[in-house]
Amino acid sequence: MPALTADGVSSGYGRTTIISDVTLSAERGTVTTIIGPNGAGKSTFAKTLVGILRASKGRIAVGDVDITRMSGHLIPRNGLVYVPQNDNVFKRLTVRENLEIGGFASRADPATRMAEILSIFTDLDKARDKRAGFLSGGQQNLLAIARALMVDPSVIILDEPTAGLSPAYTDVVWSQIERISKLDTAVVVVEQNVERALKHSDFVHIFVAGTNHVHGPAAEIAGLDLAAIFLGRSGAH
Ligand SMILES: Nc1ncnc2c1ncn2[C@@H]1O[C@H](COP(=O)(O)OP(=O)(O)OP(=O)(O)O)[C@@H](O)[C@H]1O
Ligand SMILES: [Mg+2]
């Protein structure tokens, strides 16, 4: 059974439907990226998965637990966590304090989990008593990911974790994303950079105008005319 299942999901803001009939599933141990033009609905879909927005149609499940109507604050306890693009750390708190906050909904022992996380994110370990606001942008993004991992999730959703980072730090973040997936987690990443998505992920979903008709293994997507698909010129699948 997939760690995450979204089946025929529609949602939007107020009466405006932004995404419609989106179906996606993600398995533990894999990286799935969502790419597509600005305004295609990628973040709207991510927010719907984690209960910030309500699906008006369809079903969302984590493992065999239906979370479609679950309150957003209960969703992390069921193993699904989300890292928004901006404002994702408490800047006045230290690295360690940020991780402790992430541990509130932890399904694992928080102290053990923090030690595990700091052994993976060695830069954060070195800076564990620093205030988050003094970290670089890239380190703050890693801290946000590390904090979300404190609950030992089965699924983590990252909205543009490398936006605004240098190419060198983008490499660091992507290598951590691949590592996280190998910890038996399903990782779903919203990504602007198509080459990065194809290089680092197992599966790719292309969002155009609020839906994801084109999706598949990264190697298969790499062979398609992505420019035409992005412009809505190809019905491809
Ligand atoms: N809070 C909101 N209220 C109303 N409409 C919104 C809101 N947030 C986004 N939208 C609209 O929903 C559509 C999809 O936006 P969304 O942020 O999901 O796109 P995206 O694919 O994440 O784009 P980007 O690549 O720029 O991050 C856009 O037309 C946007 O204007
Ligand atoms: Mg977005």
CSV table of C-alpha atoms and ligand atoms in Angstrom, one decimal:
chain,number,residue,atom,x,y,z
A,1,MET,CA,0.0,0.0,0.0
A,2,PRO,CA,1.4,3.5,-0.9
A,3,ALA,CA,2.4,5.7,2.0
A,4,LEU,CA,0.4,8.5,0.4
A,5,THR,CA,-2.6,8.3,-1.8
A,6,ALA,CA,-4.5,11.2,-3.4
A,7,ASP,CA,-7.4,10.1,-5.5
A,8,GLY,CA,-9.3,12.5,-7.7
A,9,VAL,CA,-8.6,15.5,-5.5
A,10,SER,CA,-10.0,18.9,-6.3
A,11,SER,CA,-9.6,22.1,-4.2
A,12,GLY,CA,-9.1,25.8,-4.2
A,13,TYR,CA,-9.8,29.0,-2.4
A,14,GLY,CA,-13.4,29.9,-1.5
A,15,ARG,CA,-15.5,29.1,-4.5
A,16,THR,CA,-12.6,29.2,-6.9
A,17,THR,CA,-11.4,25.7,-7.9
A,18,ILE,CA,-7.7,25.7,-8.6
A,19,ILE,CA,-6.8,22.0,-8.8
A,20,SER,CA,-9.1,19.3,-10.1
A,21,ASP,CA,-9.0,15.6,-10.3
A,22,VAL,CA,-5.4,15.2,-9.1
A,23,THR,CA,-4.3,11.6,-8.5
A,24,LEU,CA,-0.9,10.8,-7.0
A,25,SER,CA,0.5,8.1,-4.9
A,26,ALA,CA,4.0,7.9,-3.3
A,27,GLU,CA,5.8,4.9,-1.8
A,28,ARG,CA,8.2,4.8,1.1
A,29,GLY,CA,11.8,4.9,-0.1
A,30,THR,CA,11.1,7.0,-3.2
A,31,VAL,CA,11.3,10.7,-4.2
A,32,THR,CA,8.4,12.1,-6.2
A,33,THR,CA,8.7,15.6,-7.6
A,34,ILE,CA,5.9,17.9,-8.7
A,35,ILE,CA,7.0,20.4,-11.5
A,36,GLY,CA,5.0,22.8,-13.6
A,37,PRO,CA,4.7,26.5,-14.5
A,38,ASN,CA,4.0,29.2,-12.0
A,39,GLY,CA,0.4,29.3,-10.8
A,40,ALA,CA,-0.3,25.7,-11.9
A,41,GLY,CA,-1.5,24.7,-8.5
A,42,LYS,CA,1.5,22.9,-7.1
A,43,SER,CA,1.4,24.6,-3.7
A,44,THR,CA,-2.4,24.5,-3.6
A,45,PHE,CA,-2.1,20.7,-4.0
A,46,ALA,CA,0.5,20.4,-1.2
A,47,LYS,CA,-1.6,22.5,1.1
A,48,THR,CA,-4.6,20.3,0.4
A,49,LEU,CA,-2.7,17.2,1.2
A,50,VAL,CA,-1.8,18.4,4.6
A,51,GLY,CA,-5.2,19.8,5.6
A,52,ILE,CA,-4.4,23.5,5.3
A,53,LEU,CA,-7.0,23.6,2.5
A,54,ARG,CA,-10.0,21.2,2.2
A,55,ALA,CA,-10.5,18.9,-0.7
A,56,SER,CA,-13.9,19.7,-2.3
A,57,LYS,CA,-13.7,16.3,-4.1
A,58,GLY,CA,-11.6,13.1,-3.8
A,59,ARG,CA,-9.8,11.3,-1.1
A,60,ILE,CA,-6.5,11.6,0.6
A,61,ALA,CA,-5.0,8.8,2.7
A,62,VAL,CA,-1.8,8.1,4.6
A,63,GLY,CA,-1.2,4.4,4.5
A,64,ASP,CA,-4.7,3.1,5.2
A,65,VAL,CA,-5.9,6.1,7.2
A,66,ASP,CA,-8.3,8.4,5.4
A,67,ILE,CA,-7.2,12.0,6.3
A,68,THR,CA,-9.5,13.8,3.8
A,69,ARG,CA,-11.5,15.5,6.5
A,70,MET,CA,-9.0,15.3,9.3
A,71,SER,CA,-8.0,18.5,11.2
A,72,GLY,CA,-4.6,19.7,10.0
A,73,HIS,CA,-3.0,19.5,13.5
A,74,LEU,CA,-3.8,15.8,13.7
A,75,ILE,CA,-2.2,14.9,10.4
A,76,PRO,CA,1.5,14.9,11.5
A,77,ARG,CA,0.6,12.3,14.2
A,78,ASN,CA,-0.6,10.1,11.4
A,79,GLY,CA,2.8,10.4,9.7
A,80,LEU,CA,2.4,13.1,7.1
A,81,VAL,CA,4.4,16.3,7.5
A,82,TYR,CA,4.9,19.4,5.4
A,83,VAL,CA,7.6,22.1,5.0
A,84,PRO,CA,6.3,25.3,3.5
A,85,GLN,CA,8.6,27.4,1.3
A,86,ASN,CA,8.9,30.4,3.5
A,87,ASP,CA,8.9,31.2,7.2
A,88,ASN,CA,9.6,27.6,8.1
A,89,VAL,CA,11.8,28.0,11.2
A,90,PHE,CA,11.5,29.9,14.5
A,91,LYS,CA,14.3,32.4,13.9
A,92,ARG,CA,14.7,33.5,17.6
A,93,LEU,CA,14.9,29.9,18.9
A,94,THR,CA,18.0,27.8,18.7
A,95,VAL,CA,18.5,24.9,16.3
A,96,ARG,CA,17.9,22.5,19.2
A,97,GLU,CA,14.8,24.3,20.3
A,98,ASN,CA,13.4,24.2,16.8
A,99,LEU,CA,13.9,20.5,16.7
A,100,GLU,CA,12.3,20.1,20.2
A,101,ILE,CA,9.2,21.9,18.9
A,102,GLY,CA,9.1,19.5,15.9
A,103,GLY,CA,9.2,16.6,18.5
A,104,PHE,CA,5.9,17.6,20.2
A,105,ALA,CA,3.9,15.5,17.8
A,106,SER,CA,6.6,12.8,17.7
A,107,ARG,CA,5.7,9.2,17.4
A,108,ALA,CA,9.3,8.3,18.4
A,109,ASP,CA,11.1,9.2,21.6
A,110,PRO,CA,12.1,12.9,21.0
A,111,ALA,CA,15.6,12.7,22.5
A,112,THR,CA,16.5,9.6,20.5
A,113,ARG,CA,15.0,11.1,17.4
A,114,MET,CA,16.9,14.3,17.8
A,115,ALA,CA,20.2,12.4,18.1
A,116,GLU,CA,19.3,10.5,14.9
A,117,ILE,CA,18.5,13.7,13.0
A,118,LEU,CA,21.6,15.5,14.2
A,119,SER,CA,23.7,12.6,13.0
A,120,ILE,CA,22.3,13.0,9.5
A,121,PHE,CA,22.3,16.8,9.5
A,122,THR,CA,25.9,17.4,10.7
A,123,ASP,CA,25.9,21.1,9.8
A,124,LEU,CA,23.0,21.5,12.2
A,125,ASP,CA,24.7,19.5,14.8
A,126,LYS,CA,27.6,21.9,14.8
A,127,ALA,CA,25.2,24.8,15.1
A,128,ARG,CA,22.8,23.3,17.5
A,129,ASP,CA,23.0,26.1,20.1
A,130,LYS,CA,22.8,28.9,17.5
A,131,ARG,CA,19.6,30.8,16.9
A,132,ALA,CA,18.0,29.8,13.7
A,133,GLY,CA,17.9,33.4,12.4
A,134,PHE,CA,21.7,33.4,12.3
A,135,LEU,CA,21.9,30.3,10.0
A,136,SER,CA,22.3,30.7,6.2
A,137,GLY,CA,19.1,30.4,4.1
A,138,GLY,CA,20.1,26.9,3.0
A,139,GLN,CA,20.8,25.8,6.6
A,140,GLN,CA,17.4,27.2,7.6
A,141,ASN,CA,15.7,25.2,4.9
A,142,LEU,CA,17.6,22.1,6.2
A,143,LEU,CA,16.5,22.9,9.7
A,144,ALA,CA,12.9,23.1,8.6
A,145,ILE,CA,13.2,19.7,7.0
A,146,ALA,CA,14.9,18.3,10.1
A,147,ARG,CA,12.2,19.7,12.3
A,148,ALA,CA,9.5,18.0,10.2
A,149,LEU,CA,11.4,14.7,10.4
A,150,MET,CA,11.3,14.8,14.2
A,151,VAL,CA,7.9,13.0,14.1
A,152,ASP,CA,9.4,10.1,12.1
A,153,PRO,CA,6.9,10.6,9.3
A,154,SER,CA,6.1,8.1,6.6
A,155,VAL,CA,5.6,11.0,4.2
A,156,ILE,CA,7.3,14.4,4.0
A,157,ILE,CA,6.1,17.1,1.6
A,158,LEU,CA,8.6,19.9,0.7
A,159,ASP,CA,7.5,23.0,-1.1
A,160,GLU,CA,10.5,24.3,-3.1
A,161,PRO,CA,13.2,23.4,-0.5
A,162,THR,CA,16.0,24.8,-2.8
A,163,ALA,CA,14.4,28.1,-3.9
A,164,GLY,CA,16.9,30.9,-3.7
A,165,LEU,CA,19.8,28.7,-2.7
A,166,SER,CA,23.2,28.7,-4.4
A,167,PRO,CA,23.9,25.7,-6.7
A,168,ALA,CA,26.4,24.3,-4.2
A,169,TYR,CA,23.8,24.4,-1.4
A,170,THR,CA,21.1,23.1,-3.7
A,171,ASP,CA,23.3,20.0,-4.1
A,172,VAL,CA,23.5,19.6,-0.3
A,173,VAL,CA,19.8,19.9,0.1
A,174,TRP,CA,19.1,17.4,-2.7
A,175,SER,CA,21.6,14.9,-1.3
A,176,GLN,CA,19.8,15.1,2.0
A,177,ILE,CA,16.4,14.6,0.3
A,178,GLU,CA,17.7,11.4,-1.3
A,179,ARG,CA,19.1,10.3,2.1
A,180,ILE,CA,15.7,10.9,3.8
A,181,SER,CA,13.9,8.8,1.2
A,182,LYS,CA,16.3,5.9,2.0
A,183,LEU,CA,15.3,6.1,5.6
A,184,ASP,CA,12.1,4.5,4.4
A,185,THR,CA,10.2,7.8,3.9
A,186,ALA,CA,8.1,8.8,0.9
A,187,VAL,CA,9.4,12.3,-0.1
A,188,VAL,CA,7.2,14.6,-2.3
A,189,VAL,CA,9.0,17.7,-3.5
A,190,VAL,CA,7.6,20.7,-5.3
A,191,GLU,CA,10.5,21.9,-7.5
A,192,GLN,CA,10.9,24.7,-10.0
A,193,ASN,CA,14.0,23.3,-11.7
A,194,VAL,CA,13.1,20.6,-14.2
A,195,GLU,CA,16.6,19.2,-14.5
A,196,ARG,CA,17.0,18.8,-10.8
A,197,ALA,CA,13.6,17.1,-10.6
A,198,LEU,CA,14.6,14.6,-13.3
A,199,LYS,CA,18.0,14.0,-11.8
A,200,HIS,CA,17.1,13.4,-8.2
A,201,SER,CA,13.6,11.8,-8.2
A,202,ASP,CA,12.1,8.5,-9.0
A,203,PHE,CA,8.7,9.8,-10.2
A,204,VAL,CA,7.7,13.1,-11.7
A,205,HIS,CA,4.2,14.7,-11.9
A,206,ILE,CA,3.7,17.7,-14.2
A,207,PHE,CA,1.1,20.1,-13.0
A,208,VAL,CA,-0.4,22.3,-15.8
A,209,ALA,CA,-3.5,24.4,-15.2
A,210,GLY,CA,-4.5,22.6,-12.0
A,211,THR,CA,-4.1,19.0,-13.0
A,212,ASN,CA,-1.4,16.4,-13.5
A,213,HIS,CA,-2.3,14.3,-16.5
A,214,VAL,CA,1.3,13.7,-17.3
A,215,HIS,CA,3.3,11.7,-14.8
A,216,GLY,CA,5.6,8.7,-14.6
A,217,PRO,CA,9.0,7.5,-13.8
A,218,ALA,CA,11.7,10.2,-14.1
A,219,ALA,CA,13.4,8.4,-17.0
A,220,GLU,CA,10.2,8.3,-19.0
A,221,ILE,CA,9.3,12.0,-18.3
A,222,ALA,CA,12.8,13.0,-19.4
A,223,GLY,CA,12.0,11.7,-22.9
A,224,LEU,CA,9.0,14.0,-23.3
A,225,ASP,CA,8.7,17.5,-24.9
A,226,LEU,CA,8.4,19.2,-21.5
A,227,ALA,CA,8.3,22.7,-23.0
A,228,ALA,CA,5.2,21.9,-25.0
A,229,ILE,CA,3.6,20.2,-22.0
A,230,PHE,CA,4.3,23.2,-19.8
A,231,LEU,CA,2.7,25.5,-22.3
A,232,GLY,CA,-0.4,23.2,-22.4
A,233,ARG,CA,0.3,22.3,-26.1
A,234,SER,CA,0.4,18.6,-25.5
A,235,GLY,CA,-2.2,16.2,-24.2
A,236,ALA,CA,0.6,13.6,-24.1
A,237,HIS,CA,-1.2,11.0,-21.9
B,1,LIG,N1,-4.6,32.3,-0.9
B,1,LIG,C1,-5.0,32.3,-2.2
B,1,LIG,N2,-6.2,32.8,-2.5
B,1,LIG,C2,-6.7,32.8,-3.7
B,1,LIG,N3,-6.0,32.3,-4.8
B,1,LIG,C3,-4.8,31.8,-4.6
B,1,LIG,C4,-4.2,31.8,-3.3
B,1,LIG,N4,-3.0,31.2,-3.3
B,1,LIG,C5,-2.8,30.9,-4.6
B,1,LIG,N5,-3.9,31.3,-5.4
B,1,LIG,C6,-4.1,31.1,-6.8
B,1,LIG,O1,-4.1,29.7,-7.1
B,1,LIG,C7,-3.4,29.5,-8.3
B,1,LIG,C8,-2.3,28.4,-8.1
B,1,LIG,O2,-1.4,28.9,-7.1
B,1,LIG,P1,-0.3,28.0,-6.5
B,1,LIG,O3,0.4,28.8,-5.5
B,1,LIG,O4,-0.9,26.7,-6.0
B,1,LIG,O5,0.6,27.7,-7.8
B,1,LIG,P2,2.1,27.1,-7.8
B,1,LIG,O6,2.0,26.0,-8.9
B,1,LIG,O7,2.6,26.7,-6.5
B,1,LIG,O8,3.0,28.3,-8.4
B,1,LIG,P3,4.5,28.7,-8.1
B,1,LIG,O9,5.3,27.9,-9.0
B,1,LIG,O10,4.5,30.2,-8.5
B,1,LIG,O11,4.8,28.5,-6.6
B,1,LIG,C9,-2.8,30.8,-8.8
B,1,LIG,O12,-3.7,31.3,-9.8
B,1,LIG,C10,-2.9,31.7,-7.6
B,1,LIG,O13,-3.1,33.0,-7.9
B,2,MG,MG,4.1,27.3,-5.2
